[in-house]
Amino acid sequence: MKLFSDLLRRLALWVLLVGGLGAVMSMLLGTAEVVGNQILLIPVPGARELTESTMVLIVFGALAYAQIRRSHIRVELLYLRAGPRGRAALDVAADLFALLFFGLLLWQAINEARFSWQFGEATDGLIRFPLFPARIILAVGTGLLVLQLLIDTVTDIRRIFDGSEPPDRDPVAADRPLSID
Amino acid sequence: MLDPATAGIIVMVVMVLMLGIGVHIGVSLGLGGLLGIYLTIGPDAAWAQLATVPFSTTNSFTLAVIPLFILMGALATQAGLTTDLYRAAYNWFGHLRGGLAMATTIASAAFGAASGSTVVNAAVFTRMALPEMARFGYDKRLSAGCIAASGTLASLIPPSILMVIYAIITEQSIALLLVAGLLPGLLSAAIYMIGIYVRVRRNPALAPQPDLHISRAEKWRSLRGVWGISFLFVLVIGGIYTGFFVPTYAGAIGAFGTFLIVIAKSRLTGRSLVDTFKDAGVTTSVIFIIVIGGILFARFLTYTGLVNDITDTLLALGLPGFAYLAAFAVIYLILGMLIDPIAIMVMTLPVMFPIMVGVGYDPIWLGVIAIKLAEISLITPPVGLNVYVVRSASPIPLTLEDVFAGVMPFLVLDVITLALLIAFPEIVTFLPSLMM
């Protein structure tokens, strides 16, 4: 399982980084659109549609990695008061409910991606921008999360027995050293 | 099929249980909404919502403003812009009594203009400003309280992610709301500063006068590090204010400008870029899952007519408008003790917004009040998020009680600001009214 877990971690990070590049692309496209459209009066065709599809990549691309870092937000009132085994049990419950929700979502996302591909779904308007890549990304991102949740469920069930802490907690973004000098 | 009221009760019970045991908030809301639709309309309707909502929420040009603003904030954090801002504020105000606390408030508010994250804001300033204040003998409660409270300024001062979330849920103009937050954000900062000044005048032991001698040349030099981000803020907010570009493009330009500043300062390495992507990607994803869950939950409330029923019933009570506002505030403050501000908005607004607008409150003004309340909830016990952040990021020993005791005076100041915003709604509506 360790090998599978490491592989998934690496894959999740790569998908997230592709999403990051997508965000940079949206940033450049948006800037180009303002400069092109408003200042030079030259429209940038398809910028809007590409930005929309990239959004799906940014959100669903980072989904599995967010789970790996256990960053999803929860009410911690009970969690913080529980002992290590109690926390593990609460984590298992959270994993199972998340598996139910994202499992259902994955089922619908695969259906939607298949229809979109079959019917050549595209945006309305002057440029008919294909929508199936974004739909596939949504299904793939959700699929990766479901796999990660399965791994986490097994890990967390083990933790109930050995009373250990979860392997990875979310390091706060600002944890890196800063000084005023 | 069940009637909406019965289904509503079942959904509430299940959701409270899920939230209580620590199921992720987005998952709880999403499952609650699906369960409600399943029970009242049927499985096909529930699956149809699940098939459409996640895609339509993310495949959206309007919502692209969120990752772009998050990217801007993450780049600004990676670039160490906080250091530049604090250095400048420190050089100009550090020599005054209580000046280091004031400098923290100013730099925190200014960083709020690049970042919409109160948590990052509080964590960064804890590491930077707390040791400085300790070095000059400042009372650690005052220092910690000031940092935790000033961190919340980021959610009013544009760009604010919380404001965008409010706009999405209530279907209001993102541009108007972002601009509306500016004056109340500055007012909050000014009231904090006045509060600090009055406190240290009355009790000089809280903040000894530091022996700091900073030359005029050095003061001006320190401003060099901040002009770029100041210019960018004016460009981004000015662009939205004048209608020159939509908020999504403002986000793109803000992120691009910050990117250029980071490169100009030679603070971008491959490693820091990867960290920026990680932080921005994870934050975006986490927020969107809550929003998707919240929209599924809202669909249940609206499609089954529950919202209309609740609104009609509560409006039929015929209470004065202020009573509804007081209830709104109490609910926000109570929920704020337990739940993340984004989740509070997503959970409460589908029901509370129509009621409040029905009573006659301005939707834009209400947005600012809601955010101010959420800000207050970030520093109220027992779960004031920023208080925990300050404690855990603190390089000097601090107890939670120290930080909670430290934020109490700032809570009082926040209540004064809130009262001013309620008494003089023009503080909120003035700038947006010029845009219409």
Coordinates of C-alpha atoms in Angstrom, one line a residue:
Chain A
M1 CA 0.0 0.0 0.0
K2 CA 2.9 2.3 0.7
L3 CA 4.0 2.2 -3.0
F4 CA 0.4 2.9 -4.1
S5 CA 0.1 5.7 -1.6
D6 CA 3.4 7.3 -2.7
L7 CA 2.4 7.0 -6.4
L8 CA -0.9 8.6 -5.7
R9 CA 0.7 11.4 -3.7
R10 CA 3.1 12.1 -6.6
L11 CA 0.3 12.0 -9.1
A12 CA -1.9 14.3 -7.0
L13 CA 0.9 16.8 -6.7
W14 CA 1.6 16.8 -10.5
V15 CA -2.1 17.4 -11.2
L16 CA -2.1 20.2 -8.7
L17 CA 1.0 21.8 -10.3
V18 CA -0.6 21.5 -13.8
G19 CA -3.6 23.4 -12.2
G20 CA -1.1 26.0 -10.9
L21 CA 0.2 26.5 -14.4
G22 CA -3.4 26.8 -15.5
A23 CA -3.9 29.5 -12.9
V24 CA -0.8 31.3 -14.3
M25 CA -2.3 30.9 -17.8
S26 CA -5.6 32.4 -16.7
M27 CA -3.7 35.3 -15.1
L28 CA -1.8 36.0 -18.4
L29 CA -5.0 35.5 -20.5
G30 CA -7.0 37.9 -18.3
T31 CA -4.2 40.5 -18.5
A32 CA -3.9 40.0 -22.2
E33 CA -7.7 40.4 -22.6
V34 CA -7.8 43.7 -20.7
V35 CA -4.8 45.1 -22.6
G36 CA -6.0 43.7 -25.9
N37 CA -9.7 44.5 -25.6
Q38 CA -9.7 47.7 -23.6
I39 CA -6.5 49.4 -24.7
L40 CA -5.5 48.0 -28.1
L41 CA -9.1 47.1 -29.1
I42 CA -8.0 43.7 -30.3
P43 CA -10.1 40.9 -28.7
V44 CA -8.4 37.8 -27.5
P45 CA -10.6 35.0 -28.9
G46 CA -11.6 32.1 -26.5
A47 CA -9.8 33.7 -23.5
R48 CA -13.0 33.6 -21.5
E49 CA -13.9 30.0 -22.3
L50 CA -10.4 28.8 -21.7
T51 CA -10.3 30.5 -18.3
E52 CA -13.6 28.7 -17.4
S53 CA -12.2 25.3 -18.3
T54 CA -9.0 26.1 -16.4
M55 CA -11.0 26.8 -13.3
V56 CA -12.2 23.1 -13.3
L57 CA -8.6 22.1 -13.5
I58 CA -7.5 24.3 -10.7
V59 CA -10.3 23.2 -8.3
F60 CA -10.5 19.5 -9.1
G61 CA -6.8 19.2 -9.8
A62 CA -6.0 20.2 -6.2
L63 CA -8.7 18.1 -4.6
A64 CA -6.7 14.9 -3.9
Y65 CA -3.7 16.9 -2.7
A66 CA -5.9 18.9 -0.3
Q67 CA -7.0 15.6 1.2
I68 CA -3.4 14.4 1.4
R69 CA -2.6 17.5 3.4
R70 CA -5.9 17.0 5.3
S71 CA -6.8 20.6 4.6
H72 CA -10.5 20.3 4.2
I73 CA -12.3 22.4 6.8
R74 CA -14.3 20.7 9.6
V75 CA -15.8 21.7 12.9
E76 CA -13.1 20.7 15.4
L77 CA -15.0 21.2 18.7
L78 CA -15.2 17.5 19.4
Y79 CA -12.1 16.5 17.4
L80 CA -9.8 18.7 19.5
R81 CA -11.1 17.3 22.7
A82 CA -10.8 13.6 21.7
G83 CA -7.8 11.4 22.4
P84 CA -5.7 9.9 19.6
R85 CA -8.0 6.9 19.2
G86 CA -11.1 9.1 19.3
R87 CA -9.6 11.4 16.7
A88 CA -8.8 8.4 14.5
A89 CA -12.5 7.2 14.8
L90 CA -13.8 10.7 13.9
D91 CA -11.4 10.7 11.0
V92 CA -12.8 7.3 9.8
A93 CA -16.3 8.7 10.0
A94 CA -15.2 11.8 8.0
D95 CA -13.5 9.6 5.4
L96 CA -16.6 7.4 5.0
F97 CA -19.0 10.3 4.6
A98 CA -16.6 12.0 2.1
L99 CA -16.4 8.6 0.2
L100 CA -20.2 8.6 0.0
F101 CA -20.4 12.1 -1.3
F102 CA -17.4 12.0 -3.7
G103 CA -18.3 8.5 -4.8
L104 CA -21.7 9.7 -5.9
L105 CA -20.1 12.7 -7.5
L106 CA -17.7 10.5 -9.4
W107 CA -20.5 8.3 -10.7
Q108 CA -22.3 11.4 -12.0
A109 CA -19.1 13.0 -13.3
I110 CA -18.2 9.9 -15.4
N111 CA -21.7 9.9 -16.9
E112 CA -21.5 13.6 -17.7
A113 CA -18.1 13.2 -19.2
R114 CA -19.2 10.3 -21.4
F115 CA -22.3 12.2 -22.7
S116 CA -20.2 15.3 -23.2
W117 CA -17.7 13.4 -25.3
Q118 CA -20.3 11.5 -27.3
F119 CA -22.3 14.6 -28.2
G120 CA -19.4 16.9 -28.7
E121 CA -20.7 19.3 -26.0
A122 CA -19.4 22.9 -26.6
T123 CA -20.1 26.4 -25.4
D124 CA -22.7 28.6 -27.2
G125 CA -21.4 31.7 -29.0
L126 CA -19.1 32.7 -31.7
I127 CA -16.4 30.3 -30.7
R128 CA -17.7 26.8 -30.0
F129 CA -15.3 25.8 -27.2
P130 CA -15.3 22.1 -26.4
L131 CA -16.5 21.3 -22.8
F132 CA -15.6 17.6 -22.6
P133 CA -12.0 18.1 -21.5
A134 CA -13.1 20.1 -18.4
R135 CA -15.7 17.4 -17.7
I136 CA -13.1 14.7 -17.9
I137 CA -10.8 16.7 -15.6
L138 CA -13.6 16.9 -13.1
A139 CA -14.1 13.1 -13.2
V140 CA -10.3 12.4 -13.0
G141 CA -9.8 14.9 -10.1
T142 CA -12.7 13.3 -8.2
G143 CA -11.4 9.8 -9.0
L144 CA -8.0 10.6 -7.5
L145 CA -9.7 12.0 -4.4
V146 CA -11.8 8.8 -4.0
L147 CA -8.6 6.7 -4.2
Q148 CA -6.9 8.9 -1.6
L149 CA -9.9 8.7 0.7
L150 CA -9.8 4.9 0.4
I151 CA -6.1 4.9 1.5
D152 CA -6.9 7.4 4.3
T153 CA -9.8 5.2 5.5
V154 CA -7.5 2.2 5.8
T155 CA -4.8 4.3 7.5
D156 CA -7.3 5.8 9.9
I157 CA -8.8 2.5 10.8
R158 CA -5.3 1.3 11.7
R159 CA -4.9 4.4 13.8
I160 CA -7.9 3.4 15.9
F161 CA -5.9 0.3 17.0
D162 CA -2.4 1.7 17.4
G163 CA -3.5 5.2 18.6
S164 CA -1.0 7.0 16.3
E165 CA -1.5 10.5 14.9
P166 CA -2.3 11.0 11.2
P167 CA 0.8 10.9 9.0
D168 CA 0.4 14.4 7.6
R169 CA -1.1 17.5 8.9
D170 CA -1.6 20.7 7.0
P171 CA 1.4 22.9 7.3
V172 CA 0.1 26.5 7.5
A173 CA 1.2 28.4 4.4
A174 CA 3.0 31.0 6.5
D175 CA 4.9 28.5 8.5
R176 CA 8.1 29.1 6.5
P177 CA 10.6 31.3 8.3
L178 CA 10.3 35.1 7.9
S179 CA 12.1 37.8 9.6
I180 CA 12.1 41.5 9.5
D181 CA 15.6 42.2 8.8
Chain B
M1 CA -42.2 11.7 -0.9
L2 CA -41.9 13.8 2.3
D3 CA -43.3 17.3 2.7
P4 CA -40.5 20.0 2.7
A5 CA -40.9 20.8 6.4
T6 CA -40.4 17.2 7.6
A7 CA -37.6 16.7 5.2
G8 CA -36.1 20.0 6.4
I9 CA -36.1 18.8 10.0
I10 CA -34.5 15.4 9.1
V11 CA -31.8 17.2 7.0
M12 CA -31.0 19.6 9.8
V13 CA -30.6 16.8 12.3
V14 CA -28.4 14.7 10.0
M15 CA -26.3 17.8 9.1
V16 CA -25.8 18.9 12.7
L17 CA -24.7 15.3 13.5
M18 CA -22.3 15.2 10.6
L19 CA -20.8 18.6 11.4
G20 CA -20.6 17.7 15.1
I21 CA -18.5 14.6 14.5
G22 CA -16.2 16.6 12.2
V23 CA -17.3 15.5 8.8
H24 CA -15.9 18.1 6.3
I25 CA -18.2 21.1 6.0
G26 CA -18.6 20.9 2.2
V27 CA -19.4 17.2 2.4
S28 CA -21.9 17.7 5.2
L29 CA -23.7 20.5 3.3
G30 CA -23.6 18.6 0.0
L31 CA -24.9 15.4 1.5
G32 CA -27.6 17.3 3.5
G33 CA -28.8 19.1 0.3
L34 CA -28.8 15.8 -1.7
L35 CA -30.7 14.0 1.1
G36 CA -33.3 16.8 1.2
I37 CA -33.9 16.7 -2.5
Y38 CA -34.0 12.9 -2.5
L39 CA -36.6 12.9 0.2
T40 CA -38.8 15.6 -1.2
I41 CA -38.5 15.4 -5.0
G42 CA -36.9 12.1 -5.6
P43 CA -33.6 10.4 -6.5
D44 CA -33.5 11.6 -10.1
A45 CA -33.6 15.2 -9.1
A46 CA -30.9 14.7 -6.5
W47 CA -28.5 13.0 -9.0
A48 CA -29.3 15.7 -11.6
Q49 CA -28.2 18.4 -9.1
L50 CA -25.0 16.4 -8.3
A51 CA -24.3 16.1 -12.1
T52 CA -24.7 19.9 -12.8
V53 CA -23.8 21.9 -9.7
P54 CA -20.0 21.0 -9.3
F55 CA -19.4 21.6 -13.0
S56 CA -21.4 24.8 -13.3
T57 CA -19.9 26.2 -10.1
T58 CA -16.3 25.6 -11.2
N59 CA -16.7 26.1 -15.0
S60 CA -17.5 29.8 -14.3
F61 CA -15.8 32.9 -15.5
T62 CA -17.2 35.0 -12.7
L63 CA -15.9 32.6 -10.0
A64 CA -12.4 32.6 -11.6
V65 CA -11.9 35.7 -9.5
I66 CA -11.4 33.5 -6.4
P67 CA -8.3 31.5 -7.5
L68 CA -6.8 34.6 -9.1
F69 CA -7.1 36.6 -5.9
I70 CA -5.8 33.6 -3.9
L71 CA -2.9 33.3 -6.3
M72 CA -2.2 37.0 -5.8
G73 CA -2.2 36.6 -2.0
A74 CA 0.0 33.4 -2.2
L75 CA 2.5 35.2 -4.4
A76 CA 2.5 38.2 -2.1
T77 CA 3.1 36.0 0.9
Q78 CA 5.9 34.0 -0.8
A79 CA 7.5 37.3 -1.9
G80 CA 7.8 38.4 1.7
L81 CA 5.8 41.5 1.0
T82 CA 4.7 41.5 4.6
T83 CA 8.3 42.1 5.6
D84 CA 8.5 45.2 3.4
L85 CA 5.1 46.5 4.6
Y86 CA 6.0 45.9 8.3
R87 CA 9.4 47.4 7.8
A88 CA 7.9 50.6 6.4
A89 CA 5.1 50.9 9.0
Y90 CA 7.7 50.1 11.7
N91 CA 10.1 52.9 10.5
W92 CA 7.3 55.5 10.4
F93 CA 5.4 54.6 13.6
G94 CA 7.7 52.5 15.7
H95 CA 9.0 55.4 17.7
L96 CA 5.6 56.4 19.1
R97 CA 4.2 55.0 22.3
G98 CA 2.2 51.9 21.2
G99 CA 3.7 52.5 17.7
L100 CA 4.8 48.9 17.1
A101 CA 1.2 47.8 17.7
M102 CA -0.1 50.5 15.4
A103 CA 2.5 49.5 12.8
T104 CA 1.2 46.0 13.0
T105 CA -2.3 47.2 12.4
I106 CA -1.3 49.3 9.4
A107 CA 0.9 46.7 7.8
S108 CA -1.8 44.0 8.4
A109 CA -4.4 46.2 6.8
A110 CA -2.1 46.9 3.9
F111 CA -1.3 43.3 3.4
G112 CA -5.1 42.7 3.4
A113 CA -5.0 44.7 0.2
A114 CA -2.9 42.0 -1.4
S115 CA -4.3 39.0 0.4
G116 CA -7.8 37.9 1.3
S117 CA -6.7 35.4 4.0
T118 CA -7.0 36.4 7.6
V119 CA -5.2 33.2 8.7
V120 CA -2.1 33.9 6.7
N121 CA -2.2 37.5 7.8
A122 CA -2.3 36.5 11.5
A123 CA 0.3 33.8 11.1
V124 CA 2.8 35.9 9.3
F125 CA 2.5 38.9 11.6
T126 CA 2.8 36.7 14.7
R127 CA 6.2 35.5 13.5
M128 CA 7.3 38.9 12.5
A129 CA 5.8 41.5 14.8
L130 CA 5.4 39.6 18.1
P131 CA 9.1 39.1 18.7
E132 CA 9.7 42.8 17.9
M133 CA 7.0 43.9 20.4
A134 CA 8.4 41.5 23.0
R135 CA 11.9 42.9 22.5
F136 CA 10.7 46.4 23.4
G137 CA 8.8 45.2 26.5
Y138 CA 5.2 45.4 25.1
D139 CA 2.6 43.6 27.0
K140 CA 2.3 40.2 25.3
R141 CA -1.5 40.2 25.6
L142 CA -1.7 43.5 23.8
S143 CA 0.7 42.3 21.1
A144 CA -1.0 39.0 20.5
G145 CA -4.5 40.6 20.6
C146 CA -3.5 43.3 18.2
I147 CA -2.1 40.7 15.7
A148 CA -5.1 38.4 15.9
A149 CA -7.6 41.2 15.5
S150 CA -5.6 43.1 12.8
G151 CA -5.4 39.8 10.8
T152 CA -9.2 39.9 10.4
L153 CA -8.9 43.2 8.4
A154 CA -8.1 41.2 5.3
S155 CA -11.7 40.0 5.0
L156 CA -13.1 43.5 4.6
I157 CA -10.4 45.3 2.7
P158 CA -10.6 44.3 -0.9
P159 CA -9.7 41.9 -2.5
S160 CA -11.7 39.8 0.0
I161 CA -12.6 36.1 -0.7
L162 CA -15.3 36.3 1.9
M163 CA -16.9 39.2 0.0
V164 CA -16.9 37.3 -3.3
I165 CA -18.5 34.3 -1.6
Y166 CA -21.3 36.5 -0.2
A167 CA -21.8 38.0 -3.7
I168 CA -22.0 34.5 -5.2
I169 CA -24.6 33.2 -2.8
T170 CA -26.8 36.3 -2.8
E171 CA -26.3 36.9 -6.5
Q172 CA -25.1 40.5 -5.9
S173 CA -22.5 42.4 -7.8
I174 CA -19.0 41.3 -6.8
A175 CA -17.6 44.6 -8.0
L176 CA -20.0 46.7 -5.8
L177 CA -19.3 44.5 -2.7
L178 CA -15.5 44.6 -3.1
V179 CA -15.6 48.4 -3.3
A180 CA -18.1 48.6 -0.5
G181 CA -15.7 46.9 1.9
L182 CA -12.9 49.5 1.5
L183 CA -14.1 52.3 3.8
P184 CA -15.4 50.0 6.5
G185 CA -12.1 48.1 6.4
L186 CA -10.1 51.4 6.8
L187 CA -12.5 52.5 9.5
S188 CA -11.9 49.3 11.4
A189 CA -8.1 49.8 11.2
A190 CA -8.4 53.4 12.3
I191 CA -10.6 52.5 15.3
Y192 CA -8.0 49.8 16.3
M193 CA -5.3 52.4 16.1
I194 CA -7.2 55.0 18.2
G195 CA -8.0 52.2 20.7
I196 CA -4.3 51.2 20.9
Y197 CA -3.4 54.9 21.4
V198 CA -6.0 55.5 24.2
R199 CA -5.0 52.3 26.0
V200 CA -1.3 52.9 26.0
R201 CA -1.8 56.5 27.1
R202 CA -3.9 55.4 30.0
N203 CA -1.6 52.5 30.9
P204 CA 2.0 53.3 29.7
A205 CA 3.3 50.0 31.1
L206 CA 1.5 48.2 28.3
A207 CA 3.9 49.6 25.7
P208 CA 7.1 51.3 26.8
Q209 CA 8.4 54.1 24.6
P210 CA 11.0 52.3 22.4
D211 CA 14.4 53.8 22.0
L212 CA 14.3 53.9 18.3
H213 CA 16.1 56.4 16.1
I214 CA 15.3 56.0 12.4
S215 CA 16.7 58.7 10.1
R216 CA 14.4 60.5 7.7
A217 CA 16.3 59.0 4.8
E218 CA 15.8 55.5 6.1
K219 CA 12.1 56.1 6.5
W220 CA 11.7 57.2 2.9
R221 CA 13.9 54.3 1.8
S222 CA 11.6 51.8 3.4
L223 CA 8.7 53.1 1.3
R224 CA 10.5 51.8 -1.8
G225 CA 9.7 48.3 -0.9
V226 CA 5.9 49.0 -0.8
W227 CA 5.2 51.3 -3.7
G228 CA 4.7 48.4 -6.1
I229 CA 2.0 46.7 -4.1
S230 CA 0.4 50.1 -3.4
F231 CA 0.3 51.0 -7.1
L232 CA -1.2 47.5 -7.8
F233 CA -3.9 48.0 -5.2
V234 CA -4.9 51.3 -6.7
L235 CA -4.9 49.7 -10.2
V236 CA -7.0 46.7 -9.2
I237 CA -9.6 48.5 -7.0
G238 CA -9.5 51.5 -9.3
G239 CA -10.2 49.3 -12.3
I240 CA -13.1 47.7 -10.6
Y241 CA -14.4 51.0 -9.3
T242 CA -14.4 52.7 -12.6
G243 CA -15.8 49.7 -14.4
F244 CA -12.7 49.5 -16.6
F245 CA -12.6 45.7 -16.0
V246 CA -14.6 43.1 -14.3
P247 CA -13.4 41.5 -11.0
T248 CA -12.1 38.4 -12.7
Y249 CA -9.8 40.5 -14.8
A250 CA -8.9 42.6 -11.7
G251 CA -7.8 39.3 -10.2
A252 CA -5.8 38.4 -13.2
I253 CA -4.1 41.8 -13.3
G254 CA -3.5 41.8 -9.5
A255 CA -1.9 38.3 -9.7
F256 CA 0.2 39.3 -12.7
G257 CA 1.3 42.5 -11.1
T258 CA 2.3 40.7 -7.9
F259 CA 4.1 38.1 -10.0
L260 CA 6.1 40.9 -11.6
I261 CA 6.9 42.5 -8.2
V262 CA 8.1 39.1 -7.0
I263 CA 10.4 38.7 -10.0
A264 CA 11.7 42.2 -9.7
K265 CA 12.6 41.6 -6.0
S266 CA 14.3 38.3 -7.1
R267 CA 12.3 36.4 -4.6
L268 CA 10.9 33.8 -7.0
T269 CA 12.6 30.4 -7.1
G270 CA 11.4 27.1 -8.5
R271 CA 10.8 25.9 -5.0
S272 CA 8.9 28.9 -3.9
L273 CA 6.7 28.8 -7.1
V274 CA 5.8 25.1 -6.3
D275 CA 5.0 26.2 -2.7
T276 CA 2.9 29.0 -4.1
F277 CA 1.0 26.6 -6.4
K278 CA 0.5 24.2 -3.5
D279 CA -0.9 26.8 -1.1
A280 CA -3.1 28.5 -3.8
G281 CA -4.4 25.2 -5.2
V282 CA -5.3 23.7 -1.9
T283 CA -7.0 26.9 -0.6
T284 CA -9.0 27.2 -3.8
S285 CA -10.1 23.6 -3.8
V286 CA -11.1 23.7 -0.1
I287 CA -13.1 26.8 -0.6
F288 CA -14.9 25.6 -3.7
I289 CA -15.9 22.3 -2.1
I290 CA -17.6 24.3 0.6
V291 CA -19.3 26.5 -2.0
I292 CA -20.4 23.4 -4.0
G293 CA -21.8 21.8 -0.9
G294 CA -23.5 25.0 0.1
I295 CA -25.1 25.5 -3.3
L296 CA -26.5 21.9 -3.2
F297 CA -27.9 22.7 0.2
A298 CA -29.4 25.9 -1.0
R299 CA -31.0 24.1 -4.0
F300 CA -32.8 21.9 -1.6
L301 CA -34.0 24.9 0.4
T302 CA -35.2 26.9 -2.7
Y303 CA -36.6 24.1 -4.9
T304 CA -38.7 22.7 -2.1
G305 CA -40.1 26.2 -1.3
L306 CA -38.7 26.0 2.2
V307 CA -37.0 29.3 1.9
N308 CA -40.2 31.0 0.9
D309 CA -42.1 29.3 3.8
I310 CA -39.5 30.3 6.4
T311 CA -39.3 33.9 5.0
D312 CA -43.1 34.3 4.9
T313 CA -43.5 33.0 8.4
L314 CA -40.7 35.1 9.9
L315 CA -41.8 38.3 8.0
A316 CA -45.4 37.7 9.1
L317 CA -44.2 38.3 12.7
G318 CA -44.0 41.9 11.8
L319 CA -41.2 42.7 14.1
P320 CA -39.2 46.0 13.7
G321 CA -36.3 45.7 11.2
F322 CA -33.8 46.1 14.0
A323 CA -35.0 42.9 15.7
Y324 CA -34.3 40.9 12.6
L325 CA -30.8 42.5 12.4
A326 CA -30.1 41.7 16.0
A327 CA -31.2 38.0 15.4
F328 CA -28.9 37.9 12.3
A329 CA -26.0 39.2 14.4
V330 CA -26.6 36.8 17.2
I331 CA -26.8 33.8 14.8
Y332 CA -23.6 34.8 13.1
L333 CA -21.7 35.3 16.4
I334 CA -22.9 32.0 17.8
L335 CA -22.1 30.0 14.6
G336 CA -18.9 31.9 14.3
M337 CA -17.8 30.4 17.6
L338 CA -18.0 27.0 16.0
I339 CA -17.7 27.2 12.2
D340 CA -15.5 28.7 9.6
P341 CA -16.8 32.1 8.2
I342 CA -17.2 30.8 4.6
A343 CA -19.3 27.9 5.8
I344 CA -21.4 30.3 8.0
M345 CA -22.2 32.4 4.9
V346 CA -22.9 29.4 2.7
M347 CA -25.2 27.8 5.3
T348 CA -27.2 30.8 6.5
L349 CA -27.5 33.2 3.6
P350 CA -29.9 31.2 1.4
V351 CA -32.5 31.6 4.2
M352 CA -31.4 34.8 6.0
F353 CA -30.7 37.0 3.0
P354 CA -34.3 37.0 1.6
I355 CA -35.6 37.8 5.1
M356 CA -33.2 40.6 5.7
V357 CA -33.8 42.1 2.2
G358 CA -37.6 41.6 2.8
V359 CA -37.4 43.7 5.9
G360 CA -35.8 46.5 3.8
Y361 CA -32.0 46.2 4.4
D362 CA -29.7 47.0 1.5
P363 CA -28.1 43.9 0.1
I364 CA -24.6 45.5 -0.3
W365 CA -24.7 47.0 3.2
L366 CA -25.8 43.7 4.6
G367 CA -22.8 42.0 3.0
V368 CA -20.4 44.3 4.8
I369 CA -22.2 43.8 8.1
A370 CA -22.1 40.0 7.6
I371 CA -18.4 40.1 6.9
K372 CA -17.8 42.4 9.9
L373 CA -19.7 39.9 12.1
A374 CA -17.7 37.0 10.6
E375 CA -14.5 39.0 11.4
I376 CA -15.6 39.4 15.0
S377 CA -16.4 35.6 15.1
L378 CA -12.8 35.0 14.1
I379 CA -11.6 36.3 17.4
T380 CA -14.3 35.2 19.8
P381 CA -13.9 32.3 22.2
P382 CA -14.0 29.3 22.2
V383 CA -13.0 28.7 18.5
G384 CA -11.8 32.1 17.3
L385 CA -9.7 30.8 14.5
N386 CA -7.2 33.7 14.4
V387 CA -6.6 33.3 18.2
Y388 CA -5.5 29.7 17.6
V389 CA -3.3 30.8 14.7
V390 CA -1.5 33.4 16.7
R391 CA -0.9 31.0 19.6
S392 CA 0.4 28.2 17.4
A393 CA 2.6 30.5 15.3
S394 CA 4.0 32.4 18.2
P395 CA 7.7 32.1 18.7
I396 CA 7.4 33.2 22.4
P397 CA 5.4 31.3 25.0
L398 CA 1.7 32.3 24.9
T399 CA -1.4 30.6 26.3
L400 CA -4.7 30.7 24.6
E401 CA -6.0 32.6 27.6
D402 CA -3.3 35.3 26.9
V403 CA -4.5 35.7 23.4
F404 CA -8.2 35.7 24.2
A405 CA -7.6 38.2 27.0
G406 CA -5.6 40.3 24.5
V407 CA -8.3 40.4 21.8
M408 CA -11.1 41.4 24.3
P409 CA -10.4 45.2 24.0
F410 CA -10.3 44.7 20.2
L411 CA -13.7 43.0 20.3
V412 CA -15.0 46.1 22.1
L413 CA -13.5 48.2 19.3
D414 CA -15.1 46.0 16.7
V415 CA -18.5 46.4 18.3
I416 CA -18.0 50.2 18.1
T417 CA -17.2 49.9 14.4
L418 CA -20.2 47.7 13.9
A419 CA -22.4 50.2 15.7
L420 CA -21.0 53.0 13.4
L421 CA -21.7 51.0 10.3
I422 CA -25.3 50.4 11.4
A423 CA -25.9 54.0 12.5
F424 CA -24.3 55.5 9.4
P425 CA -24.9 53.0 6.5
E426 CA -23.4 55.7 4.2
I427 CA -20.0 54.6 5.2
V428 CA -20.7 51.4 3.3
T429 CA -23.0 52.6 0.6
F430 CA -21.2 55.8 -0.4
L431 CA -18.5 54.4 -2.7
P432 CA -20.8 51.8 -4.4
S433 CA -23.4 54.5 -4.9
L434 CA -20.9 56.4 -7.0
M435 CA -20.4 53.4 -9.2
M436 CA -24.0 52.8 -10.2

